[in-house]
Amino acid sequence: MQFDRQRTVHQRRSRAPSHRSSFSGGIPPQDTRRTINKMSKQAVQTFGKKKVCHLCNLCVFPSSLTLKQTATAVAHAREGRGLLRINGSPIELVQPEILRYKVYEPVLVVGEDKFQTVDIRVRVKGGGHTSQVYAIRQAIAKAVVAYYAKYHDAASALELKKQLVTYDRTLLIADPRRAEPKKFGGQGARARRQKR
């Protein structure tokens, strides 16, 4: 009797749970339908590598990384209603206040009508306040261009690129310049003490 009970417990353990079982044809389980619906929205992530969706292996997001000194910003653009969020908070709360217009620049240059159908979420880390703000604005600009290149015609993406580059080249192209370290024998990196 005891042996039979143990065997039934073992059989229960070996059976796969119903939500993990694979379905062959017909209607997929409820939780699977939810994830497929989430993935069906148009989305673009601007980051360093191509990212393949681990759920269906069909969705490929084009990507690019945004760096300003040591600050790194990753933008994710998807079909939506014009929300811009930085680290989960709205773009209106970007600090410091003086640099808030720098973050708004891609929106103001391209026009708010281009952002009405796109939600952009930006994650930023590293660096100081100024370099983070410059990384955010570059990530937003790249995300909009990538979104329009993938889900609209290439001509509109090229037009956006032209508008952004004519206003400020660093909106799409990273600035590789760094401060040169100071050397001994002078006040700065190149300045030397003069002989008298």
mmCIF file of N, CA and C in Angstrom, residues 41-128:
data_model
loop_
_atom_site.group_PDB
_atom_site.id
_atom_site.type_symbol
_atom_site.label_atom_id
_atom_site.label_comp_id
_atom_site.label_asym_id
_atom_site.label_seq_id
_atom_site.Cartn_x
_atom_site.Cartn_y
_atom_site.Cartn_z
ATOM 1 N N LYS A 41 3.096 43.966 -31.321
ATOM 2 C CA LYS A 41 3.245 45.405 -31.496
ATOM 3 C C LYS A 41 4.580 45.695 -32.160
ATOM 4 N N GLN A 42 4.616 46.767 -32.935
ATOM 5 C CA GLN A 42 5.850 47.133 -33.614
ATOM 6 C C GLN A 42 6.800 47.757 -32.606
ATOM 7 N N ALA A 43 8.031 47.234 -32.532
ATOM 8 C CA ALA A 43 8.987 47.735 -31.552
ATOM 9 C C ALA A 43 10.391 47.755 -32.127
ATOM 10 N N VAL A 44 11.184 48.730 -31.687
ATOM 11 C CA VAL A 44 12.582 48.852 -32.083
ATOM 12 C C VAL A 44 13.381 49.177 -30.846
ATOM 13 N N GLN A 45 14.486 48.481 -30.652
ATOM 14 C CA GLN A 45 15.360 48.780 -29.525
ATOM 15 C C GLN A 45 16.680 49.281 -30.065
ATOM 16 N N THR A 46 17.141 50.432 -29.587
ATOM 17 C CA THR A 46 18.435 50.930 -30.035
ATOM 18 C C THR A 46 19.473 50.507 -29.022
ATOM 19 N N PHE A 47 20.325 49.597 -29.435
ATOM 20 C CA PHE A 47 21.357 49.020 -28.576
ATOM 21 C C PHE A 47 22.469 48.486 -29.459
ATOM 22 N N GLY A 48 23.485 47.867 -28.873
ATOM 23 C CA GLY A 48 24.683 47.459 -29.607
ATOM 24 C C GLY A 48 24.537 46.277 -30.534
ATOM 25 N N LYS A 49 23.765 45.268 -30.169
ATOM 26 C CA LYS A 49 23.687 44.048 -30.959
ATOM 27 C C LYS A 49 22.274 43.831 -31.460
ATOM 28 N N LYS A 50 22.153 42.946 -32.445
ATOM 29 C CA LYS A 50 20.814 42.542 -32.867
ATOM 30 C C LYS A 50 20.228 41.672 -31.795
ATOM 31 N N LYS A 51 18.993 41.906 -31.458
ATOM 32 C CA LYS A 51 18.344 41.148 -30.394
ATOM 33 C C LYS A 51 17.228 40.313 -30.999
ATOM 34 N N VAL A 52 17.258 39.012 -30.744
ATOM 35 C CA VAL A 52 16.228 38.115 -31.248
ATOM 36 C C VAL A 52 15.291 37.783 -30.105
ATOM 37 N N CYS A 53 14.003 37.836 -30.366
ATOM 38 C CA CYS A 53 12.990 37.537 -29.360
ATOM 39 C C CYS A 53 13.098 36.071 -28.957
ATOM 40 N N HIS A 54 13.214 35.790 -27.659
ATOM 41 C CA HIS A 54 13.365 34.417 -27.197
ATOM 42 C C HIS A 54 12.038 33.658 -27.174
ATOM 43 N N LEU A 55 10.916 34.357 -27.362
ATOM 44 C CA LEU A 55 9.617 33.677 -27.333
ATOM 45 C C LEU A 55 9.270 33.030 -28.670
ATOM 46 N N CYS A 56 9.456 33.789 -29.754
ATOM 47 C CA CYS A 56 9.015 33.237 -31.032
ATOM 48 C C CYS A 56 10.145 33.118 -32.052
ATOM 49 N N ASN A 57 11.332 33.651 -31.783
ATOM 50 C CA ASN A 57 12.488 33.623 -32.680
ATOM 51 C C ASN A 57 12.183 34.209 -34.058
ATOM 52 N N LEU A 58 11.174 35.049 -34.154
ATOM 53 C CA LEU A 58 10.833 35.683 -35.414
ATOM 54 C C LEU A 58 11.109 37.178 -35.387
ATOM 55 N N CYS A 59 10.833 37.816 -34.263
ATOM 56 C CA CYS A 59 10.981 39.262 -34.143
ATOM 57 C C CYS A 59 12.460 39.612 -33.997
ATOM 58 N N VAL A 60 12.983 40.433 -34.878
ATOM 59 C CA VAL A 60 14.363 40.890 -34.766
ATOM 60 C C VAL A 60 14.325 42.404 -34.645
ATOM 61 N N PHE A 61 14.927 42.937 -33.580
ATOM 62 C CA PHE A 61 14.932 44.367 -33.348
ATOM 63 C C PHE A 61 16.267 44.942 -33.812
ATOM 64 N N PRO A 62 16.308 45.897 -34.772
ATOM 65 C CA PRO A 62 17.571 46.538 -35.119
ATOM 66 C C PRO A 62 18.048 47.375 -33.942
ATOM 67 N N SER A 63 19.356 47.557 -33.799
ATOM 68 C CA SER A 63 19.812 48.165 -32.566
ATOM 69 C C SER A 63 21.083 48.992 -32.704
ATOM 70 N N SER A 64 21.321 49.903 -31.721
ATOM 71 C CA SER A 64 22.544 50.699 -31.649
ATOM 72 C C SER A 64 22.718 51.261 -30.245
ATOM 73 N N LEU A 65 23.952 51.385 -29.800
ATOM 74 C CA LEU A 65 24.279 51.808 -28.439
ATOM 75 C C LEU A 65 24.589 53.294 -28.419
ATOM 76 N N THR A 66 24.201 53.996 -27.365
ATOM 77 C CA THR A 66 24.453 55.423 -27.235
ATOM 78 C C THR A 66 25.360 55.676 -26.048
ATOM 79 N N LEU A 67 26.505 56.285 -26.313
ATOM 80 C CA LEU A 67 27.471 56.567 -25.259
ATOM 81 C C LEU A 67 27.846 58.035 -25.274
ATOM 82 N N LYS A 68 28.014 58.604 -24.106
ATOM 83 C CA LYS A 68 28.595 59.938 -23.969
ATOM 84 C C LYS A 68 29.520 59.843 -22.777
ATOM 85 N N GLN A 69 30.808 59.893 -23.034
ATOM 86 C CA GLN A 69 31.827 59.649 -22.023
ATOM 87 C C GLN A 69 31.542 58.312 -21.351
ATOM 88 N N THR A 70 31.161 58.274 -20.081
ATOM 89 C CA THR A 70 30.893 56.974 -19.460
ATOM 90 C C THR A 70 29.402 56.716 -19.266
ATOM 91 N N ALA A 71 28.540 57.618 -19.727
ATOM 92 C CA ALA A 71 27.092 57.405 -19.625
ATOM 93 C C ALA A 71 26.622 56.539 -20.791
ATOM 94 N N THR A 72 25.749 55.597 -20.495
ATOM 95 C CA THR A 72 25.203 54.699 -21.510
ATOM 96 C C THR A 72 23.685 54.778 -21.470
ATOM 97 N N ALA A 73 23.070 55.018 -22.629
ATOM 98 C CA ALA A 73 21.609 55.078 -22.721
ATOM 99 C C ALA A 73 21.131 54.068 -23.753
ATOM 100 N N VAL A 74 20.092 53.321 -23.400
ATOM 101 C CA VAL A 74 19.481 52.350 -24.305
ATOM 102 C C VAL A 74 18.025 52.756 -24.487
ATOM 103 N N ALA A 75 17.614 52.989 -25.730
ATOM 104 C CA ALA A 75 16.240 53.419 -26.014
ATOM 105 C C ALA A 75 15.467 52.289 -26.668
ATOM 106 N N HIS A 76 14.207 52.168 -26.286
ATOM 107 C CA HIS A 76 13.317 51.152 -26.845
ATOM 108 C C HIS A 76 12.080 51.867 -27.367
ATOM 109 N N ALA A 77 11.897 51.866 -28.684
ATOM 110 C CA ALA A 77 10.749 52.542 -29.303
ATOM 111 C C ALA A 77 9.740 51.504 -29.756
ATOM 112 N N ARG A 78 8.472 51.763 -29.458
ATOM 113 C CA ARG A 78 7.420 50.850 -29.900
ATOM 114 C C ARG A 78 6.173 51.640 -30.254
ATOM 115 N N GLU A 79 5.286 50.990 -30.956
ATOM 116 C CA GLU A 79 4.029 51.611 -31.352
ATOM 117 C C GLU A 79 3.253 52.000 -30.098
ATOM 118 N N GLY A 80 2.747 53.229 -30.063
ATOM 119 C CA GLY A 80 2.046 53.671 -28.862
ATOM 120 C C GLY A 80 1.329 54.982 -29.074
ATOM 121 N N ARG A 81 1.335 55.807 -28.018
ATOM 122 C CA ARG A 81 0.589 57.071 -28.083
ATOM 123 C C ARG A 81 1.423 58.278 -27.705
ATOM 124 N N GLY A 82 2.732 58.231 -27.906
ATOM 125 C CA GLY A 82 3.581 59.401 -27.728
ATOM 126 C C GLY A 82 4.181 59.580 -26.354
ATOM 127 N N LEU A 83 4.352 58.499 -25.596
ATOM 128 C CA LEU A 83 4.960 58.603 -24.267
ATOM 129 C C LEU A 83 6.481 58.576 -24.370
ATOM 130 N N LEU A 84 7.135 59.446 -23.617
ATOM 131 C CA LEU A 84 8.598 59.448 -23.519
ATOM 132 C C LEU A 84 8.960 59.268 -22.056
ATOM 133 N N ARG A 85 9.638 58.167 -21.734
ATOM 134 C CA ARG A 85 9.994 57.885 -20.337
ATOM 135 C C ARG A 85 11.482 57.627 -20.222
ATOM 136 N N ILE A 86 12.084 58.207 -19.179
ATOM 137 C CA ILE A 86 13.495 57.998 -18.894
ATOM 138 C C ILE A 86 13.605 57.342 -17.530
ATOM 139 N N ASN A 87 14.155 56.149 -17.491
ATOM 140 C CA ASN A 87 14.259 55.345 -16.265
ATOM 141 C C ASN A 87 12.909 55.246 -15.548
ATOM 142 N N GLY A 88 11.840 55.118 -16.314
ATOM 143 C CA GLY A 88 10.508 54.932 -15.749
ATOM 144 C C GLY A 88 9.746 56.200 -15.432
ATOM 145 N N SER A 89 10.409 57.356 -15.423
ATOM 146 C CA SER A 89 9.707 58.605 -15.107
ATOM 147 C C SER A 89 9.520 59.432 -16.382
ATOM 148 N N PRO A 90 8.498 60.289 -16.435
ATOM 149 C CA PRO A 90 8.240 61.073 -17.645
ATOM 150 C C PRO A 90 9.386 62.028 -17.970
ATOM 151 N N ILE A 91 9.464 62.407 -19.246
ATOM 152 C CA ILE A 91 10.552 63.266 -19.724
ATOM 153 C C ILE A 91 10.493 64.652 -19.080
ATOM 154 N N GLU A 92 9.313 65.058 -18.587
ATOM 155 C CA GLU A 92 9.161 66.380 -17.968
ATOM 156 C C GLU A 92 9.920 66.493 -16.650
ATOM 157 N N LEU A 93 10.309 65.362 -16.063
ATOM 158 C CA LEU A 93 10.979 65.373 -14.759
ATOM 159 C C LEU A 93 12.493 65.210 -14.847
ATOM 160 N N VAL A 94 13.066 65.388 -16.045
ATOM 161 C CA VAL A 94 14.514 65.240 -16.212
ATOM 162 C C VAL A 94 15.231 66.314 -15.411
ATOM 163 N N GLN A 95 16.247 65.903 -14.674
ATOM 164 C CA GLN A 95 17.069 66.837 -13.901
ATOM 165 C C GLN A 95 18.482 66.846 -14.469
ATOM 166 N N PRO A 96 19.216 67.939 -14.446
ATOM 167 C CA PRO A 96 18.859 69.281 -13.991
ATOM 168 C C PRO A 96 17.918 69.978 -14.978
ATOM 169 N N GLU A 97 17.159 70.920 -14.450
ATOM 170 C CA GLU A 97 16.143 71.611 -15.237
ATOM 171 C C GLU A 97 16.725 72.357 -16.429
ATOM 172 N N ILE A 98 17.933 72.906 -16.251
ATOM 173 C CA ILE A 98 18.572 73.699 -17.309
ATOM 174 C C ILE A 98 18.804 72.847 -18.555
ATOM 175 N N LEU A 99 19.137 71.575 -18.355
ATOM 176 C CA LEU A 99 19.436 70.693 -19.485
ATOM 177 C C LEU A 99 18.201 69.965 -20.029
ATOM 178 N N ARG A 100 17.023 70.268 -19.502
ATOM 179 C CA ARG A 100 15.806 69.581 -19.946
ATOM 180 C C ARG A 100 15.516 69.838 -21.424
ATOM 181 N N TYR A 101 15.800 71.058 -21.896
ATOM 182 C CA TYR A 101 15.562 71.374 -23.304
ATOM 183 C C TYR A 101 16.484 70.584 -24.224
ATOM 184 N N LYS A 102 17.654 70.201 -23.729
ATOM 185 C CA LYS A 102 18.565 69.357 -24.519
ATOM 186 C C LYS A 102 17.912 68.009 -24.805
ATOM 187 N N VAL A 103 17.178 67.475 -23.830
ATOM 188 C CA VAL A 103 16.497 66.194 -24.017
ATOM 189 C C VAL A 103 15.330 66.357 -24.990
ATOM 190 N N TYR A 104 14.673 67.531 -24.964
ATOM 191 C CA TYR A 104 13.543 67.798 -25.853
ATOM 192 C C TYR A 104 13.967 68.064 -27.298
ATOM 193 N N GLU A 105 15.257 68.354 -27.545
ATOM 194 C CA GLU A 105 15.707 68.775 -28.872
ATOM 195 C C GLU A 105 15.280 67.846 -30.012
ATOM 196 N N PRO A 106 15.461 66.517 -29.903
ATOM 197 C CA PRO A 106 15.019 65.667 -31.024
ATOM 198 C C PRO A 106 13.524 65.814 -31.322
ATOM 199 N N VAL A 107 12.711 65.982 -30.277
ATOM 200 C CA VAL A 107 11.259 66.137 -30.458
ATOM 201 C C VAL A 107 10.958 67.460 -31.150
ATOM 202 N N LEU A 108 11.630 68.527 -30.731
ATOM 203 C CA LEU A 108 11.373 69.847 -31.292
ATOM 204 C C LEU A 108 11.884 69.967 -32.725
ATOM 205 N N VAL A 109 13.024 69.335 -33.033
ATOM 206 C CA VAL A 109 13.602 69.421 -34.378
ATOM 207 C C VAL A 109 12.750 68.645 -35.383
ATOM 208 N N VAL A 110 12.405 67.420 -35.042
ATOM 209 C CA VAL A 110 11.658 66.550 -35.959
ATOM 210 C C VAL A 110 10.193 66.951 -36.025
ATOM 211 N N GLY A 111 9.647 67.390 -34.917
ATOM 212 C CA GLY A 111 8.232 67.748 -34.850
ATOM 213 C C GLY A 111 7.481 66.749 -33.992
ATOM 214 N N GLU A 112 6.578 67.264 -33.178
ATOM 215 C CA GLU A 112 5.845 66.407 -32.246
ATOM 216 C C GLU A 112 4.925 65.415 -32.953
ATOM 217 N N ASP A 113 4.518 65.730 -34.181
ATOM 218 C CA ASP A 113 3.623 64.821 -34.910
ATOM 219 C C ASP A 113 4.276 63.476 -35.210
ATOM 220 N N LYS A 114 5.595 63.442 -35.356
ATOM 221 C CA LYS A 114 6.305 62.178 -35.616
ATOM 222 C C LYS A 114 6.351 61.298 -34.368
ATOM 223 N N PHE A 115 6.223 61.904 -33.198
ATOM 224 C CA PHE A 115 6.294 61.164 -31.937
ATOM 225 C C PHE A 115 4.918 60.732 -31.420
ATOM 226 N N GLN A 116 3.838 61.138 -32.099
ATOM 227 C CA GLN A 116 2.489 60.849 -31.606
ATOM 228 C C GLN A 116 2.156 59.362 -31.586
ATOM 229 N N THR A 117 2.749 58.594 -32.499
ATOM 230 C CA THR A 117 2.422 57.163 -32.591
ATOM 231 C C THR A 117 3.513 56.270 -32.020
ATOM 232 N N VAL A 118 4.514 56.863 -31.363
ATOM 233 C CA VAL A 118 5.663 56.092 -30.869
ATOM 234 C C VAL A 118 5.831 56.305 -29.367
ATOM 235 N N ASP A 119 5.976 55.219 -28.623
ATOM 236 C CA ASP A 119 6.352 55.281 -27.209
ATOM 237 C C ASP A 119 7.839 54.980 -27.115
ATOM 238 N N ILE A 120 8.575 55.814 -26.392
ATOM 239 C CA ILE A 120 10.015 55.593 -26.241
ATOM 240 C C ILE A 120 10.346 55.481 -24.765
ATOM 241 N N ARG A 121 10.993 54.371 -24.410
ATOM 242 C CA ARG A 121 11.490 54.161 -23.053
ATOM 243 C C ARG A 121 13.006 54.155 -23.113
ATOM 244 N N VAL A 122 13.652 54.956 -22.260
ATOM 245 C CA VAL A 122 15.114 55.054 -22.241
ATOM 246 C C VAL A 122 15.617 54.624 -20.877
ATOM 247 N N ARG A 123 16.634 53.770 -20.877
ATOM 248 C CA ARG A 123 17.338 53.404 -19.647
ATOM 249 C C ARG A 123 18.731 54.001 -19.738
ATOM 250 N N VAL A 124 19.118 54.756 -18.723
ATOM 251 C CA VAL A 124 20.431 55.406 -18.739
ATOM 252 C C VAL A 124 21.145 55.135 -17.430
ATOM 253 N N LYS A 125 22.462 54.915 -17.529
ATOM 254 C CA LYS A 125 23.265 54.705 -16.322
ATOM 255 C C LYS A 125 24.686 55.183 -16.583
ATOM 256 N N GLY A 126 25.408 55.430 -15.501
ATOM 257 C CA GLY A 126 26.805 55.848 -15.599
ATOM 258 C C GLY A 126 26.945 57.327 -15.907
ATOM 259 N N GLY A 127 28.161 57.840 -15.748
ATOM 260 C CA GLY A 127 28.453 59.224 -16.080
ATOM 261 C C GLY A 127 27.837 60.211 -15.111
ATOM 262 N N GLY A 128 27.909 61.499 -15.478
ATOM 263 C CA GLY A 128 27.327 62.558 -14.661
ATOM 264 C C GLY A 128 26.028 63.045 -15.273
#
